[in-house]
Short mmCIF file of C-alpha atoms in Angstrom, two decimals:
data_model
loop_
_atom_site.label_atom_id
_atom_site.label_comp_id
_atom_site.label_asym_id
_atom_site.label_seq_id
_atom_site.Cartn_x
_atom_site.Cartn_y
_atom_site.Cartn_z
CA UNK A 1 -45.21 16.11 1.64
CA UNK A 2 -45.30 13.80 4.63
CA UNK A 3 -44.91 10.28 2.50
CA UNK A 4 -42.09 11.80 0.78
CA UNK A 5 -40.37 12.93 3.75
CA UNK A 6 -40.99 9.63 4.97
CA UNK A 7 -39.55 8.13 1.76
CA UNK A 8 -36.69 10.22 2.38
CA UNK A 9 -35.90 9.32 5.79
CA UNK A 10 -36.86 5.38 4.58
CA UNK A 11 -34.31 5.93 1.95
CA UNK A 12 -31.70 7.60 4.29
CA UNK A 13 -32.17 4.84 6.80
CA UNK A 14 -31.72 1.47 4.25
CA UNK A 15 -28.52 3.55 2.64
CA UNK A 16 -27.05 3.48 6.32
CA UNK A 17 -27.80 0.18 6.92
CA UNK A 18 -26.25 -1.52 3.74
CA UNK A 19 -24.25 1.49 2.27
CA UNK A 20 -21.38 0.42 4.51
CA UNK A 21 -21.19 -3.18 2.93
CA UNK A 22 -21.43 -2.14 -0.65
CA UNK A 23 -17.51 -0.88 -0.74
CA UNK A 24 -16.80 -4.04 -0.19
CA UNK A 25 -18.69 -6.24 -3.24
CA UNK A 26 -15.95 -5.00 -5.85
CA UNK A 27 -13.45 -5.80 -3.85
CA UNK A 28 -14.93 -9.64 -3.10
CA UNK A 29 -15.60 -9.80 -7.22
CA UNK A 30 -11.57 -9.05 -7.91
CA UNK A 31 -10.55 -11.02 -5.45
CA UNK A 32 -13.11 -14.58 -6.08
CA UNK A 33 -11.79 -13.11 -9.72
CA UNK A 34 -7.96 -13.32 -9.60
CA UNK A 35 -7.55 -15.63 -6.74
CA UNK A 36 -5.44 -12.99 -5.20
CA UNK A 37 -5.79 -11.16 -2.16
CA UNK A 38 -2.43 -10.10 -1.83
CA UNK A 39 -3.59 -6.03 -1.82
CA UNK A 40 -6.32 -6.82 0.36
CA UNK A 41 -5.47 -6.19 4.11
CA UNK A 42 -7.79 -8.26 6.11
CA UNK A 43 -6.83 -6.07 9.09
CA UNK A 44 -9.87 -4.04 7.56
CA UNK A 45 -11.75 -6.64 8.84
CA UNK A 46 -9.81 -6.88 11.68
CA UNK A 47 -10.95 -3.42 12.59
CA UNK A 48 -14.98 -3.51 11.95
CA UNK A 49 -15.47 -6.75 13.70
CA UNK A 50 -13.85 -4.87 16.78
CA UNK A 51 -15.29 -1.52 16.12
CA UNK A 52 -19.12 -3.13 14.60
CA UNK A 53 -18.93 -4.79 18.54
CA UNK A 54 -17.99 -2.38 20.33
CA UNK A 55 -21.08 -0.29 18.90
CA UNK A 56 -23.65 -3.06 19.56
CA UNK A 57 -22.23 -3.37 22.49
CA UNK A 58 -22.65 0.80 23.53
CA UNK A 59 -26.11 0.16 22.00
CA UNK A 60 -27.35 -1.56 25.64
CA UNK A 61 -25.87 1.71 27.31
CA UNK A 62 -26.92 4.35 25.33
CA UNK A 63 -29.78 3.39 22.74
CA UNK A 64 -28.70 5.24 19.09
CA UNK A 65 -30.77 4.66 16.12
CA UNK A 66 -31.97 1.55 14.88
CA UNK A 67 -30.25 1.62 11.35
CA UNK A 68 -26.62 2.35 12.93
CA UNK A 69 -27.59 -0.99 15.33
CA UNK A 70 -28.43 -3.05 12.15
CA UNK A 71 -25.41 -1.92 9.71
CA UNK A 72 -23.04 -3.25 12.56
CA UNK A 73 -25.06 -6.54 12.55
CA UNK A 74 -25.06 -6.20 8.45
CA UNK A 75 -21.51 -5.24 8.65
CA UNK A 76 -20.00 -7.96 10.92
CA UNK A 77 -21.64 -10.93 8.58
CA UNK A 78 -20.10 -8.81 5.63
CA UNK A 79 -16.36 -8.88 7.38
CA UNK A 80 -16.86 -12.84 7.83
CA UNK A 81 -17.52 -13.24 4.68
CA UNK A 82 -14.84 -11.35 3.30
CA UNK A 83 -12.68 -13.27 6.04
CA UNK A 84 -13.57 -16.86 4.78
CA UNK A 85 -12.51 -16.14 1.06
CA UNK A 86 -9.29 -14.31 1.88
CA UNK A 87 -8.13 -16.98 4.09
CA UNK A 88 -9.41 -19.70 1.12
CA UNK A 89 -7.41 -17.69 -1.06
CA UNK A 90 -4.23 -17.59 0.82
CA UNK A 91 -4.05 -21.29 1.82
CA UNK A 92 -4.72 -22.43 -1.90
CA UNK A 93 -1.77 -20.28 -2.83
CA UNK A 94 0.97 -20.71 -0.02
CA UNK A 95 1.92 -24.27 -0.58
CA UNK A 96 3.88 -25.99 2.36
CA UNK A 97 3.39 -23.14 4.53
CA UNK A 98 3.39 -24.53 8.40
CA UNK A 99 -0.06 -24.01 9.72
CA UNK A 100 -1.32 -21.16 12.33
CA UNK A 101 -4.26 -21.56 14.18
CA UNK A 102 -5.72 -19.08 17.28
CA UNK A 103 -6.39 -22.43 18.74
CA UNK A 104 -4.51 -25.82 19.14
CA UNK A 105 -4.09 -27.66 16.25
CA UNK A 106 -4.83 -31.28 16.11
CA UNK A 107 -2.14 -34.35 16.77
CA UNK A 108 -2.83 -35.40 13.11
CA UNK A 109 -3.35 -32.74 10.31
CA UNK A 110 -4.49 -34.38 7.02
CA UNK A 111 -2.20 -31.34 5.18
CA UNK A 112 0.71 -31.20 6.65
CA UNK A 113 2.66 -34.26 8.29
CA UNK A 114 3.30 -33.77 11.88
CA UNK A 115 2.98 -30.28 12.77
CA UNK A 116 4.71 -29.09 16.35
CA UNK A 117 2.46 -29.15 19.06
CA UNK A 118 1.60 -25.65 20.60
CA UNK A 119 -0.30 -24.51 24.08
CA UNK A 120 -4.19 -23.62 23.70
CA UNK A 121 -4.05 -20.72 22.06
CA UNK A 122 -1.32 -19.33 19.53
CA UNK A 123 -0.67 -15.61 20.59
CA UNK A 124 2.58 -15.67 18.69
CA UNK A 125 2.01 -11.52 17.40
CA UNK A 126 4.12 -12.81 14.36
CA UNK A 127 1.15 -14.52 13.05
CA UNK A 128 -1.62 -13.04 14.81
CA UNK A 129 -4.66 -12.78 12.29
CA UNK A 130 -2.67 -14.93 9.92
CA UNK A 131 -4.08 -17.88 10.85
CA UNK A 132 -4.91 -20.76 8.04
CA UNK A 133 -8.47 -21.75 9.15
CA UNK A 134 -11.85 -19.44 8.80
CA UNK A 135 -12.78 -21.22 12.18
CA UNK A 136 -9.70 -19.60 13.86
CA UNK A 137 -11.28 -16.45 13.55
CA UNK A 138 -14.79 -17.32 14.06
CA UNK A 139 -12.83 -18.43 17.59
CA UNK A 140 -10.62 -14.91 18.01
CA UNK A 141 -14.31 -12.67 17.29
CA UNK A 142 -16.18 -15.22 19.56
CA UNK A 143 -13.49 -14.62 22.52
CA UNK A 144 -13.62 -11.04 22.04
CA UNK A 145 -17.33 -10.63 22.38
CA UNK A 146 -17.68 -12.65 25.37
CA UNK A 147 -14.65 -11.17 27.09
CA UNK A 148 -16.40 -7.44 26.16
CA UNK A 149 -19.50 -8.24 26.93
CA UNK A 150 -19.03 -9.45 29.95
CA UNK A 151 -17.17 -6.16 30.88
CA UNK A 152 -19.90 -4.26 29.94
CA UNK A 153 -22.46 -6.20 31.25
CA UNK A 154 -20.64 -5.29 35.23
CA UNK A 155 -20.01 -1.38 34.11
CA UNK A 156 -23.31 -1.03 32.00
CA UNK A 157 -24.56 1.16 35.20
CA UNK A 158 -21.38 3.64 34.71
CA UNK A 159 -21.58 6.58 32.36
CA UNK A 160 -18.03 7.14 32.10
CA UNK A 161 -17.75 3.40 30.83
CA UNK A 162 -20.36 3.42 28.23
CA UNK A 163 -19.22 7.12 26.71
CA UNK A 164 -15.27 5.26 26.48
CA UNK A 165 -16.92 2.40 25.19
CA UNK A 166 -18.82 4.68 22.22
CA UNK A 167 -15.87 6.41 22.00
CA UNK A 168 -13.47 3.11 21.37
CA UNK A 169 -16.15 1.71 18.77
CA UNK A 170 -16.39 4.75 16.74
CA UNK A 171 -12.80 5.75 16.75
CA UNK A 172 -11.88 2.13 15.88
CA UNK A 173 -13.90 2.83 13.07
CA UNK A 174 -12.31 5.69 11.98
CA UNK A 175 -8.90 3.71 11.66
CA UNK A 176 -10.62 1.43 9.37
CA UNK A 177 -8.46 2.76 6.11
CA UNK A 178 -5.36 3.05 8.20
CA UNK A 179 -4.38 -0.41 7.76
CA UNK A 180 -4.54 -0.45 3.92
CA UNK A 181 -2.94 3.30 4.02
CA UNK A 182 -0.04 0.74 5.70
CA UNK A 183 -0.08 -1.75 3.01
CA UNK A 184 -0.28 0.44 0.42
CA UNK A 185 3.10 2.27 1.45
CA UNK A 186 4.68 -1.01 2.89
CA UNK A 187 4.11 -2.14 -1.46
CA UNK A 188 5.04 1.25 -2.49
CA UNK A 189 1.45 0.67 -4.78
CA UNK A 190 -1.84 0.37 -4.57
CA UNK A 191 -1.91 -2.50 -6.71
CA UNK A 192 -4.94 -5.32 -6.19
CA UNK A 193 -6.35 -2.96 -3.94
CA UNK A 194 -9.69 -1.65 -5.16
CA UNK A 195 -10.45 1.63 -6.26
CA UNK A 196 -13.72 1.70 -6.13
CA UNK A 197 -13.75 0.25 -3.05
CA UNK A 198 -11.75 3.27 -2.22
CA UNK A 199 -14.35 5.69 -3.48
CA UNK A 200 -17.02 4.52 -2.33
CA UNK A 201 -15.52 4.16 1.49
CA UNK A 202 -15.02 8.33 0.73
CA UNK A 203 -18.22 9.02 -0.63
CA UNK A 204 -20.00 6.75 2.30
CA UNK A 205 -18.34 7.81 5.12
CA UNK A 206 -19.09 11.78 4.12
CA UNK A 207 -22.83 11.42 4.02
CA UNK A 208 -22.87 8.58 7.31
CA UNK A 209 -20.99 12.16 8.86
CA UNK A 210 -23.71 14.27 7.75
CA UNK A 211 -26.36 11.66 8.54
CA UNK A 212 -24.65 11.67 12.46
CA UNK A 213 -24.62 15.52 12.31
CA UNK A 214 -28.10 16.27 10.63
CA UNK A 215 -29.52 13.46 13.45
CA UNK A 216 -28.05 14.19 16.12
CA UNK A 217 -25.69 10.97 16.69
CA UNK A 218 -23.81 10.95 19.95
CA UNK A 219 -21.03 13.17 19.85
CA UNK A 220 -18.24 10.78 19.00
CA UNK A 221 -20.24 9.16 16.06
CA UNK A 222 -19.49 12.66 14.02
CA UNK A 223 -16.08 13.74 15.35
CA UNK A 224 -14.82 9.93 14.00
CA UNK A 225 -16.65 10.21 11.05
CA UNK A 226 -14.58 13.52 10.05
CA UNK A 227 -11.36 11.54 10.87
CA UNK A 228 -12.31 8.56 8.80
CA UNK A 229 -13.01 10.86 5.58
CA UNK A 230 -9.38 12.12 6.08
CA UNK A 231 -8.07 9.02 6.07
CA UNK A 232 -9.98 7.97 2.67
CA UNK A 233 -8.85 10.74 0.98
CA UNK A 234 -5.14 9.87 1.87
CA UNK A 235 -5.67 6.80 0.42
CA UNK A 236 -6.62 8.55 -2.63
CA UNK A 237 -3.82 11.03 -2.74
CA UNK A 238 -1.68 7.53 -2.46
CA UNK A 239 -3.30 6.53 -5.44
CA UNK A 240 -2.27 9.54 -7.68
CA UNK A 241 1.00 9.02 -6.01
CA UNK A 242 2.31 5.91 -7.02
CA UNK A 243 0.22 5.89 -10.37
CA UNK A 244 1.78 8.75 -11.74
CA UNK A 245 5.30 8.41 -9.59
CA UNK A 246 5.97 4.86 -9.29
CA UNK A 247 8.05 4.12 -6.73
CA UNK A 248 10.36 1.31 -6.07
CA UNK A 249 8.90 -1.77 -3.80
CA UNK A 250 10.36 -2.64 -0.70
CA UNK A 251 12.05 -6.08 -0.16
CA UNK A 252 11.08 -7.61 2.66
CA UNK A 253 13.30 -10.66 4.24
CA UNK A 254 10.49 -11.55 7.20
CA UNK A 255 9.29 -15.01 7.34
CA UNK A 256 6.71 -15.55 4.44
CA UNK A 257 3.52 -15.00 5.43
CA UNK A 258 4.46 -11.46 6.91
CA UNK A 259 5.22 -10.31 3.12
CA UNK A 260 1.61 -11.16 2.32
CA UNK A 261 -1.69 -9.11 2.29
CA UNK A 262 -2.88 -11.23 4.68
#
């Protein structure tokens, strides 16, 4: 009985640590596919970078389980990833489309003929995360970790700061579905967004919520794991919805990159 049990807890243990990716391999397929991203929100990834850091970064206050430590590691090279092709994607398709960058763009741009200069960094929220270079966001999750971890790095010693800080990572988490619930209503569809992708974010996030509650996770691992199956299954319902009720898309007059996926 003991190997299997430890087969068990082996097996239990790798499906945590790449489980959370797998979601995700459809949805890369359909999209290297059809060239299209367009139902694809990339504020997904937007989400797990900042939640996936958050938890590695709770990890130095309050040491969880190994496999949760590695499927944030697993899971931030996965969101990169996913990241670089949308961004590929996009760029091939928008022709003539001025170019956004988190950081200053260059005098001379080989694409475009003489784009405006701009300060350091482009906060402009009307293009935030809608950038036209991979490196742009290599830059933004770069920032982000430094500027965290140095925060925690002065508060590590306070309790109250690394409970918030679990707290933020897993709840973060939990909103991962919100921003495609968002894009699937802003389309009135759920077109080019993947279903299995869908299903197997449901069927993943139930048993990582038993796996937290069975192993005794830190509180706010299983109370954002419940929230996060709630969300999946409203995706679902949306999916029924406009399959069987179609509903009329929304026009959209914003500039054009705001009436894409990405």
């Amino acid at each position: 009985l003991v190997p299997a049990q430890q087969l068990v807890s082996w097996g239990a243990a790798g499906a945590m640590v790449f489980g959370g990716v797998v979601p995700y391999i459809p949805q890369y397929r359909d999209i290297r596919r059809t060239q299209n991203a367009e139902g694809f929100s990339t504020y997904v990834c937007l989400v797990l970078l900042v939640a996936n850091i958050l938890r590695i970064l709770f990890w130095f206050g309050r040491r969880f389980e190994s496999p949760l430590l590695w499927q944030s590691i697993i899971m931030i090279i996965t969101m990169l990833l996913m990241l670089k092709l949308c961004t590929e994607v996009r760029v091939s398709n928008e022709l003539n489309v001025k170019r956004r960058s988190f950081a200053a763009a260059d005098s001379k741009d080989e694409e475009i003929k003489a784009p405006p200069k701009r300060s350091y960094l482009d906060f402009d929220l009307n293009y935030f995360w809608h950038w036209s270079k991979f490196t742009d966001y290599v830059q933004c999750v770069l920032t982000f970790t430094g500027v965290t971890g140095y925060i925690t790095y002065l508060w590590l010693d306070s309790s109250l700061f690394v409970e918030t800080l679990g707290f933020l990572a897993v709840f973060t988490e939990a909103m991962l579905g919100v921003p495609q619930l968002y894009r699937n209503y802003q389309n009135r569809s759920t077109e080019g967004m993947s279903v299995k992708m869908v299903l197997m974010w449901t069927s993943g996030d139930t048993f990582k919520t038993v796996y937290f509650i069975l192993n005794q996770a830190p509180f706010q691992f299983s109370i954002c794991g419940l929230l996060q199956v709630f969300v999946d299954i409203a995706i679902l319902l949306q999916v029924y919805l406009y399959s069987y009720y179609p509903q009329k898309p929304v026009s959209h007059t914003a500039h054009p990159a705001s009436t894409k996926a990405l």
